C-alpha cells in the first residue's frame, strides 16, 4: 500500500498534465496481490471495521490489512453483493446467487430459512429498527423475515416491480425501496406489509431508482437517467441537484458527508454536489483513470469518502484540500500572489505576469493572461486583493499599485501618491483599501471612481516604515505587521504599539479568530496570541511549525488556518485543538508563499504555493471524530479468548497478550497509543506498538484501558476498556483460608482432645501403679522394721560380747605389759654386763683369731641390746 | 431451449383473459449497419414479430435471423448466418422485458420510453435499457428506436482477418407499428 501511495503522488507531481487538473488526494488500496476484485458493496460496522463485498469474497479491513473470506471459509458464494449488520454485531452478506451468509466473530454460517431463499441476486440487506431483516433482489421482489418466518412481496402485494436496487429505512420505520418501477414505501404491521408506490405519476423524474437514502425528512434518490434528486415526502416535491439535464449517466451509488453528496457515476466518474453552495463538480476521466467506472461509495465515521471502481479501491478525506496544478497557458507554477474575484475567477501572479483562472464543473481550469497590451506588462506583481466593489488590486514591486476592473479590464495606476512603491500586501474592508509598503501603510478611500490616498509613516506614529501586512479586524481597527518592531494598531484614538512577549519582533502576518483574539505569525518564533497587551506563544504540540509559517488566516467559522512548509493546520477554537493536513492529504513538498492567500464567499481559502494553487475548504457540519481504539484480541497462554464472554481465569492463566489497533483510515501508521492496566500499572504507558504482554500477573481484578491519538496529546482521545479477573489459586482464596483455618483448628482441637484422653488414661495407669508400689513399700517397710529390731538386739548382744572381750583383752594386755617390762628390765642388766665385758676385752690384746671372735661377739651383743631396747620402747609406746 | 421458452412466454401473453389488452405486430422492421473502416455492411428484415401487454407494460419481440436481407453479397449473407450468428444453433434473436415508464396506452401522444429487458442474440442474453420513441394514436403504437449492440456482449466472434471490415459495435434501427389484436 505505501508503494502504491508513493507512486500515486509521484504521478501527481510529474505528470501534471491536463489529466490531473483539480483533485483532492486519493489514497489507493490493494486488496489482493494478483487480482483486482470488483467491489460491489461497502459497509463500516459499529466497531469501526470496513467490510467490502467483492466478486472474490468478503474482505474485512482494519486500516492496514485485508482479511479475506471465501467459500473456503463457509461463505455461501464468492460473489458478495450486499452487506448489513444486525443488533448483535453480526455481519450479514447477500450474494449473487441469492444466498445469505452470517459472519459472527469471523466464523461464517449460512442463513437458511425454512421457506427457502431467492434465486436472484440480492441487491441490498437491511435490518429495521425492530430487528426484522429485509432484503431486495434483482427481479425476485422484496423479502422480509420477521418472527421466524420469511415473507415475499411481489406485484400482487402492490410492489411496482420485482427488480429492486436499494433499501433504506426512515424515521417512522417504513422501508423505502428503489425499483425499476419507482419508489415503493413498505410499512410492516405485525407480519403484513402494505406498499405505497411513488412513481412518474407522482412526479418522480425517473422510474428507475437505483439508490435511496433517507436523511432527516428528505429522501435522496439516485436514478438511471435523471441523476440525483431530493424528495420531500411532506410536500411531494422532487428537486434535482442540477439545473438542466443530468449529464453524468446513471447513478449507481452515493454517500452523504456533511453538506456534500459524493455520487458514483460509472459512466462519468465521481460527482460531488454541495448542498449549501448548490454546486456540482466532477472528478472524471480527465482527473484520472481510476475515476472511470466508479460504482460504490461510502462515507465513514472519520469523515473519509471511500470509492470503489472496477479496478480500484480508494479513499479520500474529502475535498477539504484540492490542488490546482494546471494553469494553462501559464507555465510557472510558483504562485506569488492570489485573489478571487466576485465572478469566481482566481487571479494569480507568477514570474510570467498576471493571470485569472476559471475552473469549470468538470474540473478543467483555463487561465487568461492580463496586462498584455498595457504599459504594466513587465511589472512584478507581488500582492493581490479584491476590494468591496469587486476591483482587483495588484501590488507591484517598486512601481506602486494597479486597480483593475475585472469586467472591462480598465486599469487605474497609483504610484506617485504613494510614499513607497513596494506594495507587499493589499487588504481592506468596505470602501477602504490598505497597502502595506516599505514606506509605511497607505490608506485609500474609495468613492466610486474617486480614490483618496493617505500615507501613514513613522511621522504619523508608525513604529517603522517596513510593513509586511495590514489587517483590519471586526472592530475596524487596523493592525500593522512590522519588520522588527512588533505590531502597531491604528484606531480612532491613534496608534498603539504592541511587542511585549514576542521573542521575534519581525511579524509577517496578523489575523483574528472566532473569539476576536488577534493572532500573529513571527519570523522563526512561531505564533502568538495577543492577550491584554501581552503576546502569548501558541504552540502545536504535535508539530514543529515554529519556522516557515507562510500564511496565517482564519476560516469562516473563526478557526485559525496556518500554512507552513509541512502542510496546513487548522486550530479549532472550540476544541482548542490543532488538526493537521499534511502528508495524509498529499501535500507533498509544496511550499506556500508568504501571505499568498485569498478567501471566497463560500469560505474556501486559496493559497499560492511553489507548486500551484491549494484550495482549502473547511468541512462544516461534520463532526471530526478522532481515531478509535479497538482491542482486537486477548490471548492467554497462546489461546485466543472470546471477548463477548466474561474473562475469568485461573491463577496460572496469567500470561496475557493484548493486541490492539486504532481505526484511523487517514493515517493509521501515525497513531500513538497509551494503555494502563488498572491494578498493575501505576500510570499510563505510551507506545507505538500494537500489542502488550503481561506475564505472571498476580490474582486480582483488572481493567485494561486503551487510548489512541494522532499526536502526543491524549486529552480528547477516546478510551476503550476491558475487564478481566484472575482468580486466586484455591489455596489463596479466603474460602480456603477459612476452611483451612477451621480445619486446622478442628485438627488442633481433636488432637488436644486426644491427648487429653491419653493423659487421662496414663494417669489412671500411673495411679494404679503408684498404689501397687505404695503397698509394696509398706510391706517392705514392715520387713525392715522387723529386721531393725533384730539388728538392734543383735547389736546389743554384740556390745556385751565386745565389752567382755575388751575386758579380757585389757587384762591380757596388762599381763603382757608386765611380762614385757619385767623381761626387758631383767634382760637389760645382763645385756649391759655382757656389753661391758666385751668392751673390756677389746681393749686387751688378742691374736688375730681372737680378735675376729671378739668382733663377732660385740656385734651380736649390740644387736641384743638393740632388740631389748626396742622391746622397752614398744612397751613405753604402749602406755 | 431459450427460444422455446421465449415462445412459451409469447404464447402466454397471447392466451390472456379477455380483459387484457394487447398490441401486436407481425412485420416490424429491424435493420442493422456495421460501419467498419474498410466496409459498410447493412441488412434488414421486416418479419419481426412482437407484442406489448398494455396492462402490465411487458413486451416481447423476436426475429428470425434468416429473414435478414440486403448484404453486400450472397456469400456475405451465408457467412452471416453460418459463421457469425450460427443460425443452426440460434435461429432467432429476441428482446423481452418491461417498459419502465407508466404509459396509458389509451391516451394518444408521443412518449420517450425505456424498454428494459434481456436482449438475446446468438444465445447470449444481456440486460439492456433501450430508449424508444413511442407514438400512440387510436390504439396503435408506433415504435422507433436506435441502439448499439457490441458484438462482444453476445459472443459474436470476428476472425482477425476480417476485423477491419466489421465494426465492433453494430447500429440497430427498430421500427414497428403495433395494433390491437385482430382475429
PDB file of N, CA, C and O in Angstrom, chain A residues 201, chain B residues 19-24 50-61 97-115 132-143 176-180:
ATOM      1  N   UNK A 201     -46.017   9.014 -12.102  1.00  0.00           N
ATOM      2  CA  UNK A 201     -47.330   9.653 -11.980  1.00  0.00           C
ATOM      3  C   UNK A 201     -47.386  10.610 -10.797  1.00  0.00           C
ATOM      4  O   UNK A 201     -48.214  11.499 -10.742  1.00  0.00           O
TER       5      UNK A 201
ATOM      6  N   UNK B  19     -59.928  -9.640 -20.658  1.00  0.00           N
ATOM      7  CA  UNK B  19     -59.788  -8.288 -20.120  1.00  0.00           C
ATOM      8  C   UNK B  19     -58.497  -7.599 -20.550  1.00  0.00           C
ATOM      9  O   UNK B  19     -58.457  -6.391 -20.720  1.00  0.00           O
ATOM     10  N   UNK B  20     -57.433  -8.395 -20.745  1.00  0.00           N
ATOM     11  CA  UNK B  20     -56.131  -7.776 -21.026  1.00  0.00           C
ATOM     12  C   UNK B  20     -56.087  -7.235 -22.443  1.00  0.00           C
ATOM     13  O   UNK B  20     -56.688  -7.783 -23.358  1.00  0.00           O
ATOM     14  N   UNK B  21     -55.322  -6.149 -22.573  1.00  0.00           N
ATOM     15  CA  UNK B  21     -55.192  -5.540 -23.885  1.00  0.00           C
ATOM     16  C   UNK B  21     -53.827  -5.861 -24.463  1.00  0.00           C
ATOM     17  O   UNK B  21     -52.829  -5.807 -23.758  1.00  0.00           O
ATOM     18  N   UNK B  22     -53.799  -6.164 -25.713  1.00  0.00           N
ATOM     19  CA  UNK B  22     -52.521  -6.482 -26.330  1.00  0.00           C
ATOM     20  C   UNK B  22     -52.375  -5.675 -27.611  1.00  0.00           C
ATOM     21  O   UNK B  22     -53.347  -5.467 -28.339  1.00  0.00           O
ATOM     22  N   UNK B  23     -51.150  -5.257 -27.853  1.00  0.00           N
ATOM     23  CA  UNK B  23     -50.833  -4.661 -29.148  1.00  0.00           C
ATOM     24  C   UNK B  23     -49.807  -5.563 -29.795  1.00  0.00           C
ATOM     25  O   UNK B  23     -48.874  -5.992 -29.135  1.00  0.00           O
ATOM     26  N   UNK B  24     -49.963  -5.841 -31.044  1.00  0.00           N
ATOM     27  CA  UNK B  24     -49.017  -6.765 -31.630  1.00  0.00           C
ATOM     28  C   UNK B  24     -48.733  -6.420 -33.088  1.00  0.00           C
ATOM     29  O   UNK B  24     -49.442  -5.634 -33.713  1.00  0.00           O
ATOM     30  N   UNK B  50     -43.861  -9.137 -32.648  1.00  0.00           N
ATOM     31  CA  UNK B  50     -43.760  -8.638 -31.289  1.00  0.00           C
ATOM     32  C   UNK B  50     -45.107  -8.349 -30.690  1.00  0.00           C
ATOM     33  O   UNK B  50     -46.125  -8.301 -31.380  1.00  0.00           O
ATOM     34  N   UNK B  51     -45.104  -8.184 -29.383  1.00  0.00           N
ATOM     35  CA  UNK B  51     -46.355  -7.956 -28.668  1.00  0.00           C
ATOM     36  C   UNK B  51     -46.082  -7.102 -27.448  1.00  0.00           C
ATOM     37  O   UNK B  51     -44.999  -7.196 -26.838  1.00  0.00           O
ATOM     38  N   UNK B  52     -47.030  -6.250 -27.139  1.00  0.00           N
ATOM     39  CA  UNK B  52     -46.929  -5.466 -25.910  1.00  0.00           C
ATOM     40  C   UNK B  52     -48.210  -5.694 -25.118  1.00  0.00           C
ATOM     41  O   UNK B  52     -49.303  -5.557 -25.672  1.00  0.00           O
ATOM     42  N   UNK B  53     -48.041  -6.030 -23.852  1.00  0.00           N
ATOM     43  CA  UNK B  53     -49.209  -6.164 -22.973  1.00  0.00           C
ATOM     44  C   UNK B  53     -49.436  -4.784 -22.340  1.00  0.00           C
ATOM     45  O   UNK B  53     -48.646  -4.327 -21.527  1.00  0.00           O
ATOM     46  N   UNK B  54     -50.505  -4.136 -22.758  1.00  0.00           N
ATOM     47  CA  UNK B  54     -50.685  -2.749 -22.338  1.00  0.00           C
ATOM     48  C   UNK B  54     -51.070  -2.621 -20.874  1.00  0.00           C
ATOM     49  O   UNK B  54     -50.981  -1.545 -20.304  1.00  0.00           O
ATOM     50  N   UNK B  55     -51.495  -3.710 -20.269  1.00  0.00           N
ATOM     51  CA  UNK B  55     -51.847  -3.618 -18.858  1.00  0.00           C
ATOM     52  C   UNK B  55     -50.599  -3.714 -17.977  1.00  0.00           C
ATOM     53  O   UNK B  55     -50.425  -2.952 -17.036  1.00  0.00           O
ATOM     54  N   UNK B  56     -49.738  -4.671 -18.306  1.00  0.00           N
ATOM     55  CA  UNK B  56     -48.560  -4.859 -17.458  1.00  0.00           C
ATOM     56  C   UNK B  56     -47.327  -4.156 -18.001  1.00  0.00           C
ATOM     57  O   UNK B  56     -46.284  -4.172 -17.379  1.00  0.00           O
ATOM     58  N   UNK B  57     -47.436  -3.571 -19.215  1.00  0.00           N
ATOM     59  CA  UNK B  57     -46.295  -2.916 -19.870  1.00  0.00           C
ATOM     60  C   UNK B  57     -45.187  -3.888 -20.228  1.00  0.00           C
ATOM     61  O   UNK B  57     -44.048  -3.483 -20.412  1.00  0.00           O
ATOM     62  N   UNK B  58     -45.512  -5.154 -20.285  1.00  0.00           N
ATOM     63  CA  UNK B  58     -44.472  -6.105 -20.697  1.00  0.00           C
ATOM     64  C   UNK B  58     -44.465  -6.235 -22.212  1.00  0.00           C
ATOM     65  O   UNK B  58     -45.493  -6.037 -22.859  1.00  0.00           O
ATOM     66  N   UNK B  59     -43.326  -6.572 -22.749  1.00  0.00           N
ATOM     67  CA  UNK B  59     -43.248  -6.711 -24.201  1.00  0.00           C
ATOM     68  C   UNK B  59     -42.361  -7.895 -24.555  1.00  0.00           C
ATOM     69  O   UNK B  59     -41.578  -8.369 -23.715  1.00  0.00           O
ATOM     70  N   UNK B  60     -42.496  -8.316 -25.808  1.00  0.00           N
ATOM     71  CA  UNK B  60     -41.591  -9.356 -26.298  1.00  0.00           C
ATOM     72  C   UNK B  60     -41.493  -9.211 -27.814  1.00  0.00           C
ATOM     73  O   UNK B  60     -42.514  -9.046 -28.488  1.00  0.00           O
ATOM     74  N   UNK B  61     -40.279  -9.236 -28.329  1.00  0.00           N
ATOM     75  CA  UNK B  61     -40.070  -9.151 -29.784  1.00  0.00           C
ATOM     76  C   UNK B  61     -39.117 -10.238 -30.208  1.00  0.00           C
ATOM     77  O   UNK B  61     -38.210 -10.613 -29.471  1.00  0.00           O
ATOM     78  N   UNK B  97     -39.092  -7.898 -22.081  1.00  0.00           N
ATOM     79  CA  UNK B  97     -38.940  -7.287 -20.758  1.00  0.00           C
ATOM     80  C   UNK B  97     -40.112  -6.415 -20.443  1.00  0.00           C
ATOM     81  O   UNK B  97     -41.250  -6.744 -20.780  1.00  0.00           O
ATOM     82  N   UNK B  98     -39.821  -5.274 -19.820  1.00  0.00           N
ATOM     83  CA  UNK B  98     -40.911  -4.393 -19.411  1.00  0.00           C
ATOM     84  C   UNK B  98     -40.595  -2.953 -19.821  1.00  0.00           C
ATOM     85  O   UNK B  98     -39.420  -2.594 -20.007  1.00  0.00           O
ATOM     86  N   UNK B  99     -41.635  -2.177 -19.919  1.00  0.00           N
ATOM     87  CA  UNK B  99     -41.440  -0.755 -20.193  1.00  0.00           C
ATOM     88  C   UNK B  99     -41.435  -0.033 -18.850  1.00  0.00           C
ATOM     89  O   UNK B  99     -42.331  -0.220 -18.025  1.00  0.00           O
ATOM     90  N   UNK B 100     -40.397   0.750 -18.621  1.00  0.00           N
ATOM     91  CA  UNK B 100     -40.217   1.372 -17.316  1.00  0.00           C
ATOM     92  C   UNK B 100     -41.281   2.420 -17.039  1.00  0.00           C
ATOM     93  O   UNK B 100     -41.848   2.475 -15.964  1.00  0.00           O
ATOM     94  N   UNK B 101     -41.508   3.242 -18.038  1.00  0.00           N
ATOM     95  CA  UNK B 101     -42.430   4.344 -17.785  1.00  0.00           C
ATOM     96  C   UNK B 101     -43.874   3.829 -17.767  1.00  0.00           C
ATOM     97  O   UNK B 101     -44.217   2.907 -18.494  1.00  0.00           O
ATOM     98  N   UNK B 102     -44.654   4.452 -16.888  1.00  0.00           N
ATOM     99  CA  UNK B 102     -46.070   4.062 -16.876  1.00  0.00           C
ATOM    100  C   UNK B 102     -46.776   4.767 -18.029  1.00  0.00           C
ATOM    101  O   UNK B 102     -46.877   5.984 -18.032  1.00  0.00           O
ATOM    102  N   UNK B 103     -47.202   4.003 -19.003  1.00  0.00           N
ATOM    103  CA  UNK B 103     -47.836   4.598 -20.186  1.00  0.00           C
ATOM    104  C   UNK B 103     -49.308   4.214 -20.199  1.00  0.00           C
ATOM    105  O   UNK B 103     -49.652   3.057 -19.963  1.00  0.00           O
ATOM    106  N   UNK B 104     -50.099   5.200 -20.469  1.00  0.00           N
ATOM    107  CA  UNK B 104     -51.531   4.908 -20.636  1.00  0.00           C
ATOM    108  C   UNK B 104     -51.767   4.751 -22.128  1.00  0.00           C
ATOM    109  O   UNK B 104     -51.770   5.728 -22.879  1.00  0.00           O
ATOM    110  N   UNK B 105     -51.905   3.504 -22.556  1.00  0.00           N
ATOM    111  CA  UNK B 105     -51.997   3.242 -23.984  1.00  0.00           C
ATOM    112  C   UNK B 105     -53.288   3.744 -24.612  1.00  0.00           C
ATOM    113  O   UNK B 105     -53.429   3.775 -25.833  1.00  0.00           O
ATOM    114  N   UNK B 106     -54.201   4.127 -23.782  1.00  0.00           N
ATOM    115  CA  UNK B 106     -55.437   4.634 -24.379  1.00  0.00           C
ATOM    116  C   UNK B 106     -55.334   6.130 -24.643  1.00  0.00           C
ATOM    117  O   UNK B 106     -56.169   6.733 -25.291  1.00  0.00           O
ATOM    118  N   UNK B 107     -54.242   6.698 -24.116  1.00  0.00           N
ATOM    119  CA  UNK B 107     -54.034   8.136 -24.255  1.00  0.00           C
ATOM    120  C   UNK B 107     -53.143   8.396 -25.457  1.00  0.00           C
ATOM    121  O   UNK B 107     -52.001   7.968 -25.467  1.00  0.00           O
ATOM    122  N   UNK B 108     -53.637   9.112 -26.411  1.00  0.00           N
ATOM    123  CA  UNK B 108     -52.802   9.407 -27.574  1.00  0.00           C
ATOM    124  C   UNK B 108     -51.650  10.306 -27.169  1.00  0.00           C
ATOM    125  O   UNK B 108     -51.800  11.174 -26.313  1.00  0.00           O
ATOM    126  N   UNK B 109     -50.543  10.130 -27.839  1.00  0.00           N
ATOM    127  CA  UNK B 109     -49.424  11.030 -27.542  1.00  0.00           C
ATOM    128  C   UNK B 109     -48.110  10.441 -27.984  1.00  0.00           C
ATOM    129  O   UNK B 109     -48.028   9.299 -28.455  1.00  0.00           O
ATOM    130  N   UNK B 110     -47.086  11.228 -27.805  1.00  0.00           N
ATOM    131  CA  UNK B 110     -45.729  10.776 -28.137  1.00  0.00           C
ATOM    132  C   UNK B 110     -44.957  10.632 -26.839  1.00  0.00           C
ATOM    133  O   UNK B 110     -44.938  11.547 -26.018  1.00  0.00           O
ATOM    134  N   UNK B 111     -44.343   9.512 -26.663  1.00  0.00           N
ATOM    135  CA  UNK B 111     -43.648   9.249 -25.405  1.00  0.00           C
ATOM    136  C   UNK B 111     -42.228   8.769 -25.685  1.00  0.00           C
ATOM    137  O   UNK B 111     -41.981   8.048 -26.633  1.00  0.00           O
ATOM    138  N   UNK B 112     -41.329   9.183 -24.808  1.00  0.00           N
ATOM    139  CA  UNK B 112     -39.971   8.630 -24.834  1.00  0.00           C
ATOM    140  C   UNK B 112     -39.921   7.601 -23.712  1.00  0.00           C
ATOM    141  O   UNK B 112     -40.022   7.966 -22.558  1.00  0.00           O
ATOM    142  N   UNK B 113     -39.820   6.360 -24.096  1.00  0.00           N
ATOM    143  CA  UNK B 113     -39.842   5.339 -23.039  1.00  0.00           C
ATOM    144  C   UNK B 113     -38.528   4.577 -23.035  1.00  0.00           C
ATOM    145  O   UNK B 113     -37.725   4.655 -23.980  1.00  0.00           O
ATOM    146  N   UNK B 114     -38.348   3.847 -21.960  1.00  0.00           N
ATOM    147  CA  UNK B 114     -37.195   2.968 -21.871  1.00  0.00           C
ATOM    148  C   UNK B 114     -37.712   1.548 -21.759  1.00  0.00           C
ATOM    149  O   UNK B 114     -38.598   1.267 -20.943  1.00  0.00           O
ATOM    150  N   UNK B 115     -37.167   0.694 -22.572  1.00  0.00           N
ATOM    151  CA  UNK B 115     -37.535  -0.713 -22.514  1.00  0.00           C
ATOM    152  C   UNK B 115     -36.405  -1.444 -21.825  1.00  0.00           C
ATOM    153  O   UNK B 115     -35.257  -1.424 -22.281  1.00  0.00           O
ATOM    154  N   UNK B 132     -36.698   4.319 -26.529  1.00  0.00           N
ATOM    155  CA  UNK B 132     -37.559   4.136 -27.690  1.00  0.00           C
ATOM    156  C   UNK B 132     -38.578   5.269 -27.743  1.00  0.00           C
ATOM    157  O   UNK B 132     -39.081   5.709 -26.714  1.00  0.00           O
ATOM    158  N   UNK B 133     -38.843   5.704 -28.956  1.00  0.00           N
ATOM    159  CA  UNK B 133     -39.880   6.718 -29.087  1.00  0.00           C
ATOM    160  C   UNK B 133     -41.170   6.003 -29.450  1.00  0.00           C
ATOM    161  O   UNK B 133     -41.198   5.153 -30.334  1.00  0.00           O
ATOM    162  N   UNK B 134     -42.201   6.302 -28.710  1.00  0.00           N
ATOM    163  CA  UNK B 134     -43.469   5.603 -28.944  1.00  0.00           C
ATOM    164  C   UNK B 134     -44.567   6.623 -29.220  1.00  0.00           C
ATOM    165  O   UNK B 134     -44.792   7.519 -28.417  1.00  0.00           O
ATOM    166  N   UNK B 135     -45.225   6.463 -30.352  1.00  0.00           N
ATOM    167  CA  UNK B 135     -46.341   7.355 -30.669  1.00  0.00           C
ATOM    168  C   UNK B 135     -47.607   6.521 -30.621  1.00  0.00           C
ATOM    169  O   UNK B 135     -47.725   5.504 -31.298  1.00  0.00           O
ATOM    170  N   UNK B 136     -48.531   6.984 -29.803  1.00  0.00           N
ATOM    171  CA  UNK B 136     -49.788   6.231 -29.673  1.00  0.00           C
ATOM    172  C   UNK B 136     -50.908   7.032 -30.299  1.00  0.00           C
ATOM    173  O   UNK B 136     -51.073   8.235 -30.001  1.00  0.00           O
ATOM    174  N   UNK B 137     -51.604   6.354 -31.184  1.00  0.00           N
ATOM    175  CA  UNK B 137     -52.722   7.026 -31.835  1.00  0.00           C
ATOM    176  C   UNK B 137     -53.777   5.991 -32.112  1.00  0.00           C
ATOM    177  O   UNK B 137     -53.500   4.990 -32.767  1.00  0.00           O
ATOM    178  N   UNK B 138     -54.944   6.242 -31.641  1.00  0.00           N
ATOM    179  CA  UNK B 138     -56.061   5.342 -31.947  1.00  0.00           C
ATOM    180  C   UNK B 138     -55.711   3.882 -31.688  1.00  0.00           C
ATOM    181  O   UNK B 138     -55.865   3.034 -32.561  1.00  0.00           O
ATOM    182  N   UNK B 139     -55.257   3.606 -30.521  1.00  0.00           N
ATOM    183  CA  UNK B 139     -54.927   2.235 -30.143  1.00  0.00           C
ATOM    184  C   UNK B 139     -53.857   1.606 -31.011  1.00  0.00           C
ATOM    185  O   UNK B 139     -53.821   0.381 -31.165  1.00  0.00           O
ATOM    186  N   UNK B 140     -53.041   2.420 -31.602  1.00  0.00           N
ATOM    187  CA  UNK B 140     -51.906   1.906 -32.377  1.00  0.00           C
ATOM    188  C   UNK B 140     -50.639   2.533 -31.824  1.00  0.00           C
ATOM    189  O   UNK B 140     -50.606   3.738 -31.569  1.00  0.00           O
ATOM    190  N   UNK B 141     -49.650   1.698 -31.618  1.00  0.00           N
ATOM    191  CA  UNK B 141     -48.386   2.219 -31.096  1.00  0.00           C
ATOM    192  C   UNK B 141     -47.332   2.101 -32.181  1.00  0.00           C
ATOM    193  O   UNK B 141     -47.129   1.015 -32.736  1.00  0.00           O
ATOM    194  N   UNK B 142     -46.671   3.197 -32.464  1.00  0.00           N
ATOM    195  CA  UNK B 142     -45.593   3.181 -33.450  1.00  0.00           C
ATOM    196  C   UNK B 142     -44.280   3.384 -32.709  1.00  0.00           C
ATOM    197  O   UNK B 142     -44.101   4.367 -31.992  1.00  0.00           O
ATOM    198  N   UNK B 143     -43.406   2.427 -32.858  1.00  0.00           N
ATOM    199  CA  UNK B 143     -42.153   2.477 -32.115  1.00  0.00           C
ATOM    200  C   UNK B 143     -41.003   2.808 -33.041  1.00  0.00           C
ATOM    201  O   UNK B 143     -40.970   2.360 -34.193  1.00  0.00           O
ATOM    202  N   UNK B 176     -41.537  -0.262 -35.621  1.00  0.00           N
ATOM    203  CA  UNK B 176     -42.665  -1.190 -35.578  1.00  0.00           C
ATOM    204  C   UNK B 176     -43.962  -0.434 -35.383  1.00  0.00           C
ATOM    205  O   UNK B 176     -43.988   0.621 -34.758  1.00  0.00           O
ATOM    206  N   UNK B 177     -45.000  -1.012 -35.926  1.00  0.00           N
ATOM    207  CA  UNK B 177     -46.325  -0.457 -35.677  1.00  0.00           C
ATOM    208  C   UNK B 177     -47.170  -1.576 -35.108  1.00  0.00           C
ATOM    209  O   UNK B 177     -47.340  -2.625 -35.748  1.00  0.00           O
ATOM    210  N   UNK B 178     -47.650  -1.363 -33.888  1.00  0.00           N
ATOM    211  CA  UNK B 178     -48.415  -2.423 -33.241  1.00  0.00           C
ATOM    212  C   UNK B 178     -49.865  -1.991 -33.118  1.00  0.00           C
ATOM    213  O   UNK B 178     -50.164  -0.846 -32.772  1.00  0.00           O
ATOM    214  N   UNK B 179     -50.720  -2.951 -33.400  1.00  0.00           N
ATOM    215  CA  UNK B 179     -52.142  -2.643 -33.279  1.00  0.00           C
ATOM    216  C   UNK B 179     -52.801  -3.671 -32.378  1.00  0.00           C
ATOM    217  O   UNK B 179     -52.203  -4.688 -32.051  1.00  0.00           O
ATOM    218  N   UNK B 180     -54.052  -3.396 -32.054  1.00  0.00           N
ATOM    219  CA  UNK B 180     -54.747  -4.352 -31.191  1.00  0.00           C
ATOM    220  C   UNK B 180     -54.979  -5.641 -31.967  1.00  0.00           C
ATOM    221  O   UNK B 180     -55.088  -5.660 -33.185  1.00  0.00           O
TER     222      UNK B 180
END
